[in-house]
CSV table of N, CA and C in Angstrom, one decimal:
chain,number,residue,atom,x,y,z
A,1,MET,N,-12.0,25.5,60.3
A,1,MET,CA,-11.1,26.0,61.7
A,1,MET,C,-11.4,27.6,61.5
A,2,ARG,N,-11.5,28.0,62.9
A,2,ARG,CA,-11.8,29.5,63.0
A,2,ARG,C,-10.8,30.2,62.6
A,3,GLN,N,-10.9,31.5,62.4
A,3,GLN,CA,-9.7,32.2,61.7
A,3,GLN,C,-8.3,32.5,62.8
A,4,TYR,N,-9.2,32.8,63.9
A,4,TYR,CA,-8.0,33.1,64.7
A,4,TYR,C,-7.2,31.9,65.4
A,5,ASN,N,-7.9,30.5,65.4
A,5,ASN,CA,-7.2,29.2,65.5
A,5,ASN,C,-6.2,29.1,64.3
A,6,TYR,N,-6.6,29.7,63.1
A,6,TYR,CA,-5.5,29.2,62.1
A,6,TYR,C,-4.3,30.3,62.3
A,7,TYR,N,-4.3,31.6,62.9
A,7,TYR,CA,-3.3,32.2,62.9
A,7,TYR,C,-2.2,31.8,64.1
A,8,ARG,N,-3.2,31.1,65.2
A,8,ARG,CA,-2.6,30.5,66.4
A,8,ARG,C,-1.6,29.2,65.7
A,9,GLU,N,-2.0,28.7,64.8
A,9,GLU,CA,-1.3,27.3,64.1
A,9,GLU,C,-0.1,27.9,63.6
A,10,LEU,N,-0.3,28.8,62.9
A,10,LEU,CA,0.9,29.5,62.1
A,10,LEU,C,1.8,30.1,63.3
A,11,ILE,N,1.4,30.9,64.3
A,11,ILE,CA,2.5,30.8,65.4
A,11,ILE,C,3.3,30.0,66.0
A,12,TRP,N,2.7,28.6,66.1
A,12,TRP,CA,3.2,27.5,66.5
A,12,TRP,C,4.4,27.1,65.8
A,13,MET,N,3.9,27.0,64.4
A,13,MET,CA,4.7,26.5,63.3
A,13,MET,C,5.9,27.5,63.1
A,14,SER,N,5.6,29.1,63.4
A,14,SER,CA,6.6,29.8,63.1
A,14,SER,C,7.9,29.8,64.2
A,15,LEU,N,7.3,29.3,65.6
A,15,LEU,CA,8.1,29.5,66.6
A,15,LEU,C,8.9,28.2,66.7
A,16,ARG,N,8.4,27.1,66.1
A,16,ARG,CA,9.4,25.8,65.9
A,16,ARG,C,10.2,25.9,64.7
A,17,LYS,N,9.9,26.7,63.6
A,17,LYS,CA,10.8,27.1,62.5
A,17,LYS,C,12.3,27.7,62.9
A,18,HIS,N,11.6,28.5,64.1
A,18,HIS,CA,12.9,29.3,64.3
A,18,HIS,C,13.7,28.9,65.6
A,19,GLY,N,13.6,27.6,66.1
A,19,GLY,CA,14.2,26.9,66.7
A,19,GLY,C,13.9,27.2,68.2
A,20,VAL,N,12.7,27.7,68.5
A,20,VAL,CA,12.2,27.8,69.8
A,20,VAL,C,12.2,26.9,70.7
A,21,LEU,N,12.4,26.4,72.0
A,21,LEU,CA,12.3,25.3,72.6
A,21,LEU,C,10.8,25.1,72.7
A,22,GLU,N,10.4,23.6,72.5
A,22,GLU,CA,9.0,23.3,72.5
A,22,GLU,C,8.4,23.7,74.0
A,23,LYS,N,9.0,23.5,75.1
A,23,LYS,CA,8.9,23.9,76.4
A,23,LYS,C,8.2,25.4,76.3
A,24,CYS,N,8.9,26.4,75.8
A,24,CYS,CA,8.7,27.8,75.5
A,24,CYS,C,7.3,27.8,74.6
A,25,VAL,N,7.3,27.2,73.5
A,25,VAL,CA,6.1,26.9,72.6
A,25,VAL,C,4.7,26.5,73.5
A,26,ARG,N,4.9,25.8,74.4
A,26,ARG,CA,3.7,25.1,75.3
A,26,ARG,C,3.6,26.7,76.2
A,27,TRP,N,4.5,27.1,77.0
A,27,TRP,CA,4.2,28.3,77.7
A,27,TRP,C,3.5,29.4,77.2
A,28,ILE,N,3.7,29.6,76.0
A,28,ILE,CA,3.1,30.7,75.3
A,28,ILE,C,1.5,30.3,74.7
A,29,LYS,N,1.4,29.1,74.3
A,29,LYS,CA,0.1,28.4,74.1
A,29,LYS,C,-0.6,28.5,75.3
A,30,ILE,N,-0.2,28.5,76.6
A,30,ILE,CA,-0.9,28.4,77.5
A,30,ILE,C,-1.5,29.9,77.6
A,31,LEU,N,-0.8,30.9,77.4
A,31,LEU,CA,-1.2,32.5,77.2
A,31,LEU,C,-2.5,32.5,76.3
A,32,TYR,N,-2.7,31.8,75.3
A,32,TYR,CA,-3.8,32.0,74.6
A,32,TYR,C,-4.6,30.9,74.7
A,33,GLN,N,-4.6,29.9,75.6
A,33,GLN,CA,-5.8,28.9,75.9
A,33,GLN,C,-6.8,29.1,76.4
A,34,LYS,N,-8.1,29.3,75.7
A,34,LYS,CA,-9.3,29.6,76.2
A,34,LYS,C,-9.5,30.9,77.0
A,35,PRO,N,-8.7,31.9,76.5
A,35,PRO,CA,-8.7,33.3,77.1
A,35,PRO,C,-10.1,33.9,77.6
A,36,SER,N,-10.2,34.5,78.6
A,36,SER,CA,-11.6,34.7,79.1
A,36,SER,C,-11.3,36.4,79.5
A,37,SER,N,-12.4,36.9,80.0
A,37,SER,CA,-12.5,38.4,80.6
A,37,SER,C,-13.6,38.6,81.5
A,38,VAL,N,-14.0,39.6,82.1
A,38,VAL,CA,-14.9,40.3,82.8
A,38,VAL,C,-15.0,41.8,82.4
A,39,VAL,N,-15.8,42.3,82.4
A,39,VAL,CA,-16.2,43.7,82.5
A,39,VAL,C,-16.5,44.4,83.7
A,40,GLY,N,-15.8,45.2,84.2
A,40,GLY,CA,-16.2,46.0,85.5
A,40,GLY,C,-16.9,47.2,85.3
A,41,CYS,N,-17.7,47.7,86.0
A,41,CYS,CA,-18.2,49.2,85.6
A,41,CYS,C,-18.9,49.3,87.3
A,42,SER,N,-19.4,50.8,87.4
A,42,SER,CA,-20.3,50.9,88.7
A,42,SER,C,-21.1,49.8,89.2
A,43,ALA,N,-21.7,49.5,88.0
A,43,ALA,CA,-22.9,48.5,88.5
A,43,ALA,C,-22.7,47.0,89.1
A,44,GLY,N,-21.1,46.9,89.0
A,44,GLY,CA,-20.8,45.5,89.1
A,44,GLY,C,-20.1,45.0,87.9
A,45,THR,N,-19.5,43.7,88.3
A,45,THR,CA,-18.8,42.9,87.3
A,45,THR,C,-19.5,41.8,86.6
A,46,SER,N,-19.6,41.8,85.2
A,46,SER,CA,-20.0,40.7,84.7
A,46,SER,C,-19.8,39.6,84.9
A,47,LYS,N,-20.3,38.3,84.4
A,47,LYS,CA,-19.8,37.2,84.5
A,47,LYS,C,-18.6,36.8,83.6
A,48,LEU,N,-17.9,35.6,83.7
A,48,LEU,CA,-16.7,35.8,82.8
A,48,LEU,C,-17.1,35.2,81.5
A,49,PHE,N,-16.6,35.8,80.4
A,49,PHE,CA,-17.0,35.0,79.2
A,49,PHE,C,-15.8,35.1,78.3
A,50,PRO,N,-15.9,34.1,77.4
A,50,PRO,CA,-14.6,34.0,76.5
A,50,PRO,C,-14.3,34.9,75.8
A,51,VAL,N,-13.2,35.0,75.3
A,51,VAL,CA,-12.4,36.0,74.3
A,51,VAL,C,-12.0,35.1,73.3
A,52,GLU,N,-12.2,35.7,71.9
A,52,GLU,CA,-12.0,34.8,70.8
A,52,GLU,C,-11.1,35.9,70.0
A,53,VAL,N,-9.6,35.6,70.1
A,53,VAL,CA,-8.8,36.6,69.7
A,53,VAL,C,-7.6,35.8,69.1
A,54,GLY,N,-6.9,36.7,68.0
A,54,GLY,CA,-6.0,36.1,67.4
A,54,GLY,C,-4.4,35.9,68.2
A,55,VAL,N,-4.1,37.1,68.7
A,55,VAL,CA,-2.9,37.7,69.7
A,55,VAL,C,-3.4,38.7,70.4
A,56,HIS,N,-2.9,38.6,71.5
A,56,HIS,CA,-3.1,39.6,72.6
A,56,HIS,C,-2.6,41.1,71.9
A,57,GLN,N,-3.4,42.1,72.0
A,57,GLN,CA,-3.0,43.3,71.1
A,57,GLN,C,-2.2,44.0,72.2
A,58,ARG,N,-1.3,44.7,71.6
A,58,ARG,CA,-0.5,45.8,72.2
A,58,ARG,C,0.8,45.0,73.0
A,59,SER,N,0.9,43.9,73.2
A,59,SER,CA,1.9,43.2,74.0
A,59,SER,C,2.9,43.0,73.4
A,60,VAL,N,4.1,43.1,73.9
A,60,VAL,CA,5.5,42.9,73.6
A,60,VAL,C,5.8,41.7,72.9
A,61,LEU,N,4.9,40.7,73.3
A,61,LEU,CA,5.0,39.1,72.8
A,61,LEU,C,4.5,39.2,71.5
A,62,SER,N,3.4,39.9,71.4
A,62,SER,CA,2.4,39.8,70.1
A,62,SER,C,3.3,40.4,69.0
A,63,SER,N,4.2,41.5,69.3
A,63,SER,CA,5.2,42.2,68.2
A,63,SER,C,6.3,41.2,67.7
A,64,LEU,N,6.8,40.3,68.8
A,64,LEU,CA,7.6,39.3,68.5
A,64,LEU,C,7.0,38.4,67.7
A,65,LEU,N,5.8,37.9,67.9
A,65,LEU,CA,5.2,36.6,67.2
A,65,LEU,C,4.9,37.2,65.8
A,66,PHE,N,4.4,38.5,66.0
A,66,PHE,CA,4.2,38.8,64.4
A,66,PHE,C,5.4,38.8,63.2
A,67,ILE,N,6.4,39.3,63.9
A,67,ILE,CA,7.7,39.3,63.2
A,67,ILE,C,8.3,37.7,62.5
A,68,LEU,N,8.1,37.1,63.8
A,68,LEU,CA,8.5,35.6,63.5
A,68,LEU,C,7.3,35.0,62.5
A,69,CYS,N,6.2,35.5,62.6
A,69,CYS,CA,5.3,34.7,61.5
A,69,CYS,C,5.5,35.3,60.0
A,70,VAL,N,5.7,36.8,60.2
A,70,VAL,CA,5.8,37.4,58.8
A,70,VAL,C,7.2,36.8,58.1
A,71,GLU,N,8.4,36.6,59.0
A,71,GLU,CA,9.3,36.3,58.5
A,71,GLU,C,9.5,34.8,57.9
A,72,THR,N,8.7,34.2,58.7
A,72,THR,CA,8.4,32.8,58.1
A,72,THR,C,7.7,32.4,56.9
A,73,VAL,N,6.5,33.4,56.7
A,73,VAL,CA,5.9,33.2,55.4
A,73,VAL,C,6.3,33.9,54.2
A,74,THR,N,7.4,34.6,54.6
A,74,THR,CA,8.0,35.2,53.5
A,74,THR,C,9.8,35.2,53.5
A,75,ARG,N,10.1,34.1,54.1
A,75,ARG,CA,11.4,33.8,54.1
A,75,ARG,C,12.2,33.6,52.6
A,76,ASP,N,11.2,33.2,51.6
A,76,ASP,CA,11.8,32.4,50.5
A,76,ASP,C,11.7,33.7,49.3
A,77,ILE,N,11.0,34.9,49.6
A,77,ILE,CA,11.0,35.9,49.0
A,77,ILE,C,11.7,37.1,49.2
A,78,GLN,N,12.1,37.1,50.6
A,78,GLN,CA,12.7,38.4,51.0
A,78,GLN,C,14.2,38.4,50.6
A,79,LYS,N,14.3,39.9,50.0
A,79,LYS,CA,15.7,40.4,49.5
A,79,LYS,C,16.6,40.8,50.6
A,80,PRO,N,18.0,40.6,50.5
A,80,PRO,CA,18.8,41.1,51.5
A,80,PRO,C,18.6,42.6,52.0
A,81,HIS,N,19.2,42.7,53.2
A,81,HIS,CA,19.2,44.3,53.7
A,81,HIS,C,19.8,45.1,52.7
A,82,PRO,N,20.0,46.1,52.5
A,82,PRO,CA,18.6,47.0,53.0
A,82,PRO,C,17.3,47.0,52.1
A,83,LEU,N,17.2,46.2,51.2
A,83,LEU,CA,16.3,46.1,50.1
A,83,LEU,C,14.7,45.5,51.0
A,84,CYS,N,15.0,44.7,52.0
A,84,CYS,CA,13.7,44.4,53.0
A,84,CYS,C,14.1,44.4,54.3
A,85,LEU,N,13.3,45.3,55.3
A,85,LEU,CA,13.4,45.5,56.6
A,85,LEU,C,12.1,45.3,57.3
A,86,LEU,N,12.1,44.3,58.4
A,86,LEU,CA,11.3,44.1,59.2
A,86,LEU,C,11.3,44.7,60.6
A,87,TYR,N,10.5,45.6,60.9
A,87,TYR,CA,10.4,46.1,62.2
A,87,TYR,C,9.0,46.5,62.5
A,88,ALA,N,9.0,45.7,64.0
A,88,ALA,CA,7.7,45.5,64.9
A,88,ALA,C,6.7,45.4,63.7
A,89,TYR,N,5.5,46.2,63.3
A,89,TYR,CA,4.6,45.7,62.5
A,89,TYR,C,4.5,46.2,61.4
A,90,ASP,N,5.7,46.8,60.9
A,90,ASP,CA,6.0,47.4,59.7
A,90,ASP,C,7.0,46.5,58.6
A,91,VAL,N,6.9,46.9,57.4
A,91,VAL,CA,7.6,46.3,56.4
A,91,VAL,C,8.2,47.3,55.4
A,92,MET,N,9.5,47.4,55.2
A,92,MET,CA,10.0,48.2,54.0
A,92,MET,C,10.6,47.5,53.2
A,93,LEU,N,10.1,47.9,51.9
A,93,LEU,CA,10.8,47.2,50.7
A,93,LEU,C,11.4,48.3,49.7
A,94,ALA,N,12.5,47.9,49.1
A,94,ALA,CA,13.3,49.1,48.5
A,94,ALA,C,13.5,48.3,46.8
A,95,ALA,N,13.5,49.0,45.9
A,95,ALA,CA,13.6,48.6,44.9
A,95,ALA,C,14.5,49.8,43.7
A,96,GLU,N,15.0,49.4,42.9
A,96,GLU,CA,15.5,50.6,41.6
A,96,GLU,C,14.4,51.0,41.0
A,97,THR,N,13.3,50.5,40.7
A,97,THR,CA,12.3,51.0,39.6
A,97,THR,C,10.9,50.9,40.3
A,98,ARG,N,10.4,51.6,39.7
A,98,ARG,CA,8.8,51.3,40.3
A,98,ARG,C,8.1,50.3,40.0
A,99,GLU,N,8.5,49.6,38.9
A,99,GLU,CA,8.0,48.4,38.3
A,99,GLU,C,8.6,47.1,39.3
A,100,GLU,N,9.7,47.2,39.5
A,100,GLU,CA,10.5,46.3,40.7
A,100,GLU,C,9.6,46.4,41.7
A,101,LEU,N,9.4,47.3,42.1
A,101,LEU,CA,8.7,48.0,43.8
A,101,LEU,C,7.4,47.1,43.7
A,102,GLN,N,6.6,47.6,42.4
A,102,GLN,CA,5.0,47.0,42.5
A,102,GLN,C,5.0,45.5,42.2
A,103,ALA,N,6.0,44.9,41.8
A,103,ALA,CA,6.2,43.5,41.6
A,103,ALA,C,6.4,42.8,42.8
A,104,GLU,N,7.3,43.4,43.9
A,104,GLU,CA,7.7,43.2,45.0
A,104,GLU,C,6.5,43.1,46.0
A,105,VAL,N,5.7,44.1,46.0
A,105,VAL,CA,4.7,44.4,46.9
A,105,VAL,C,3.8,43.5,46.3
A,106,GLN,N,3.2,43.2,45.1
A,106,GLN,CA,2.6,42.3,45.0
A,106,GLN,C,2.8,40.6,45.5
A,107,LEU,N,4.2,40.4,45.2
A,107,LEU,CA,4.7,39.1,45.4
A,107,LEU,C,4.4,39.0,47.3
A,108,TRP,N,4.6,40.1,48.0
A,108,TRP,CA,4.3,39.9,49.6
A,108,TRP,C,2.8,39.8,49.8
A,109,LYS,N,2.1,40.5,49.0
A,109,LYS,CA,0.5,40.5,49.3
A,109,LYS,C,0.3,39.2,49.0
A,110,ASP,N,0.7,38.4,47.9
A,110,ASP,CA,0.4,37.1,47.7
A,110,ASP,C,0.9,36.0,48.7
A,111,SER,N,2.0,35.9,48.7
A,111,SER,CA,2.7,35.1,49.7
A,111,SER,C,1.7,35.4,51.0
A,112,LEU,N,1.6,36.7,51.5
A,112,LEU,CA,0.9,36.7,53.1
A,112,LEU,C,-0.4,36.1,53.0
A,113,GLN,N,-0.9,36.3,51.8
A,113,GLN,CA,-2.4,35.6,51.6
A,113,GLN,C,-2.6,33.9,51.6
A,114,ARG,N,-1.6,33.4,51.1
A,114,ARG,CA,-1.5,32.2,51.3
A,114,ARG,C,-1.4,31.5,52.6
A,115,TYR,N,-1.1,32.1,53.8
A,115,TYR,CA,-1.3,31.8,55.0
A,115,TYR,C,-2.2,32.6,55.8
A,116,GLY,N,-3.1,33.0,55.2
A,116,GLY,CA,-4.4,33.8,55.9
A,116,GLY,C,-3.9,35.0,56.2
A,117,LEU,N,-3.0,35.6,56.0
A,117,LEU,CA,-2.5,37.0,56.2
A,117,LEU,C,-3.0,38.0,55.4
A,118,ARG,N,-3.3,39.2,55.6
A,118,ARG,CA,-3.6,40.3,54.8
A,118,ARG,C,-2.7,41.2,54.7
A,119,LEU,N,-2.2,42.0,53.3
A,119,LEU,CA,-1.6,43.0,53.4
A,119,LEU,C,-2.9,44.3,53.4
A,120,ASN,N,-2.6,45.3,54.2
A,120,ASN,CA,-3.2,46.4,54.3
A,120,ASN,C,-3.3,47.3,53.4
A,121,ILE,N,-4.0,47.4,52.1
A,121,ILE,CA,-3.5,48.4,51.1
A,121,ILE,C,-3.8,49.8,51.4
A,122,GLU,N,-4.6,50.2,52.3
A,122,GLU,CA,-5.1,51.4,53.0
A,122,GLU,C,-3.9,51.8,53.6
A,123,LYS,N,-3.1,51.1,54.2
A,123,LYS,CA,-1.9,51.9,55.2
A,123,LYS,C,-0.7,51.6,54.4
A,124,THR,N,-0.8,50.8,53.2
A,124,THR,CA,0.6,50.5,52.4
A,124,THR,C,1.1,51.8,51.6
A,125,GLU,N,2.2,52.5,52.0
A,125,GLU,CA,2.5,53.8,51.1
A,125,GLU,C,4.1,53.4,50.3
A,126,TYR,N,4.0,54.4,49.6
A,126,TYR,CA,5.4,54.2,49.1
A,126,TYR,C,5.9,55.5,48.7
A,127,MET,N,7.3,55.7,48.8
A,127,MET,CA,7.8,57.2,48.5
A,127,MET,C,9.0,56.9,47.5
A,128,GLU,N,9.1,58.0,46.7
A,128,GLU,CA,10.2,58.1,45.5
A,128,GLU,C,11.4,59.1,46.0
A,129,CYS,N,12.5,58.5,45.7
A,129,CYS,CA,13.7,59.1,45.9
A,129,CYS,C,14.8,59.0,44.9
A,130,GLY,N,15.5,60.2,44.8
A,130,GLY,CA,16.2,60.4,43.5
A,130,GLY,C,15.7,61.5,42.6
A,131,ALA,N,16.4,61.5,41.8
A,131,ALA,CA,16.0,62.7,40.7
A,131,ALA,C,15.1,62.4,39.6
A,132,ARG,N,14.8,61.0,39.5
A,132,ARG,CA,13.8,60.7,38.6
A,132,ARG,C,12.2,60.4,39.2
A,133,LYS,N,11.6,61.1,39.4
A,133,LYS,CA,10.3,61.0,39.9
A,133,LYS,C,9.4,61.0,38.7
A,134,GLU,N,8.3,60.1,38.9
A,134,GLU,CA,7.5,60.2,38.0
A,134,GLU,C,6.0,60.3,38.5
A,135,ASP,N,5.1,60.7,37.4
A,135,ASP,CA,3.6,60.8,38.0
A,135,ASP,C,2.7,59.8,38.3
A,136,ASN,N,3.0,58.5,37.6
A,136,ASN,CA,2.2,57.4,37.9
A,136,ASN,C,2.7,56.6,39.1
A,137,THR,N,1.8,55.6,39.5
A,137,THR,CA,1.5,55.1,40.8
A,137,THR,C,1.8,53.9,41.0
A,138,ILE,N,1.9,53.2,42.0
A,138,ILE,CA,2.0,51.5,42.0
A,138,ILE,C,0.4,51.2,42.4
A,139,CYS,N,0.2,49.9,41.8
A,139,CYS,CA,-1.0,49.3,41.7
A,139,CYS,C,-1.0,47.9,42.0
A,140,VAL,N,-1.6,47.6,43.1
A,140,VAL,CA,-1.5,46.1,43.6
A,140,VAL,C,-3.3,45.8,43.7
A,141,ASP,N,-3.3,44.5,42.8
A,141,ASP,CA,-4.7,44.1,42.2
A,141,ASP,C,-5.8,45.4,42.3
A,142,GLY,N,-5.7,46.2,41.8
A,142,GLY,CA,-6.2,47.5,40.9
A,142,GLY,C,-6.4,48.3,41.9
A,143,ASN,N,-5.7,48.4,43.0
A,143,ASN,CA,-5.8,49.6,43.9
A,143,ASN,C,-4.5,50.2,43.9
A,144,ASP,N,-4.8,51.4,43.8
A,144,ASP,CA,-3.7,52.7,44.0
A,144,ASP,C,-2.9,52.7,45.4
A,145,LEU,N,-1.7,52.6,45.5
A,145,LEU,CA,-1.2,52.9,46.9
A,145,LEU,C,-0.8,54.4,46.8
A,146,LYS,N,-1.0,55.0,48.3
A,146,LYS,CA,-0.5,56.2,48.7
A,146,LYS,C,1.0,56.5,48.3
A,147,LYS,N,1.2,57.7,47.4
A,147,LYS,CA,2.6,58.1,47.4
A,147,LYS,C,2.9,59.1,48.5
A,148,VAL,N,3.8,59.1,49.2
A,148,VAL,CA,4.1,59.9,50.5
A,148,VAL,C,5.2,60.9,50.0
A,149,ALA,N,5.7,62.1,50.5
A,149,ALA,CA,6.7,62.7,50.3
A,149,ALA,C,7.6,62.2,51.6
A,150,ALA,N,7.1,61.8,52.6
A,150,ALA,CA,7.9,61.8,53.8
A,150,ALA,C,7.2,60.4,54.6
A,151,SER,N,8.1,59.6,55.3
A,151,SER,CA,7.8,58.6,56.1
A,151,SER,C,7.9,58.4,57.4
A,152,THR,N,6.9,58.3,58.2
A,152,THR,CA,7.4,57.8,59.7
A,152,THR,C,7.4,56.5,60.2
A,153,LYS,N,7.6,55.7,59.3
A,153,LYS,CA,7.5,54.3,59.4
A,153,LYS,C,8.9,53.5,59.9
A,154,LEU,N,9.1,52.5,60.3
A,154,LEU,CA,10.2,52.0,61.0
A,154,LEU,C,10.9,52.9,62.1
A,155,GLY,N,10.0,53.3,62.9
A,155,GLY,CA,10.3,54.5,64.3
A,155,GLY,C,11.1,55.5,63.9
A,156,ARG,N,11.2,56.3,62.5
A,156,ARG,CA,12.3,57.2,62.3
A,156,ARG,C,11.5,57.8,61.0
A,157,SER,N,11.7,59.4,61.1
A,157,SER,CA,11.2,60.0,59.9
A,157,SER,C,12.2,60.0,58.6
A,158,GLU,N,11.6,59.7,57.3
A,158,GLU,CA,12.6,59.6,56.3
A,158,GLU,C,12.0,60.9,55.2
A,159,ASP,N,12.4,61.3,54.2
A,159,ASP,CA,11.8,62.1,53.1
A,159,ASP,C,12.5,61.8,51.8
A,160,THR,N,11.9,62.5,50.8
A,160,THR,CA,12.4,62.4,49.5
A,160,THR,C,13.5,63.0,49.1
A,161,THR,N,14.4,63.9,50.0
A,161,THR,CA,15.3,64.5,49.8
A,161,THR,C,16.6,63.7,49.7
A,162,VAL,N,16.9,62.3,50.0
A,162,VAL,CA,17.8,61.6,50.1
A,162,VAL,C,18.2,61.5,48.8
């Protein structure tokens, strides 16, 4: 099974698990059924060619589908709010200690991986708040995560002075 077909199966499963009517699932499937495109330029327009994609990039529907899929595959490991927040393409995890946070990030990475998804280690950052700040770092599968003093994730700016 091609990778993008696997993601689509995860999308259909997630929609159904969230109680989306089968009629709506079929309509969404139509959007992804044999997508094709043409390229237009001053020399003319190309012939129709197939586009092999997982989801349509930068569409409102894609953001919603992403959230549904992540919520589906991580439902069993999510902590209550405010320790776990899903927002568009971002996830925020909070913990009392660095060790707890490292374990949480590793658990999320492993859970996503079971469904063919990938935690982007290069974009994963962490921030420490409070009086006790340490020099060590959080490590996931041997990769150090970037420590930041401020974050603009989740649609707003936060800093360590909290």
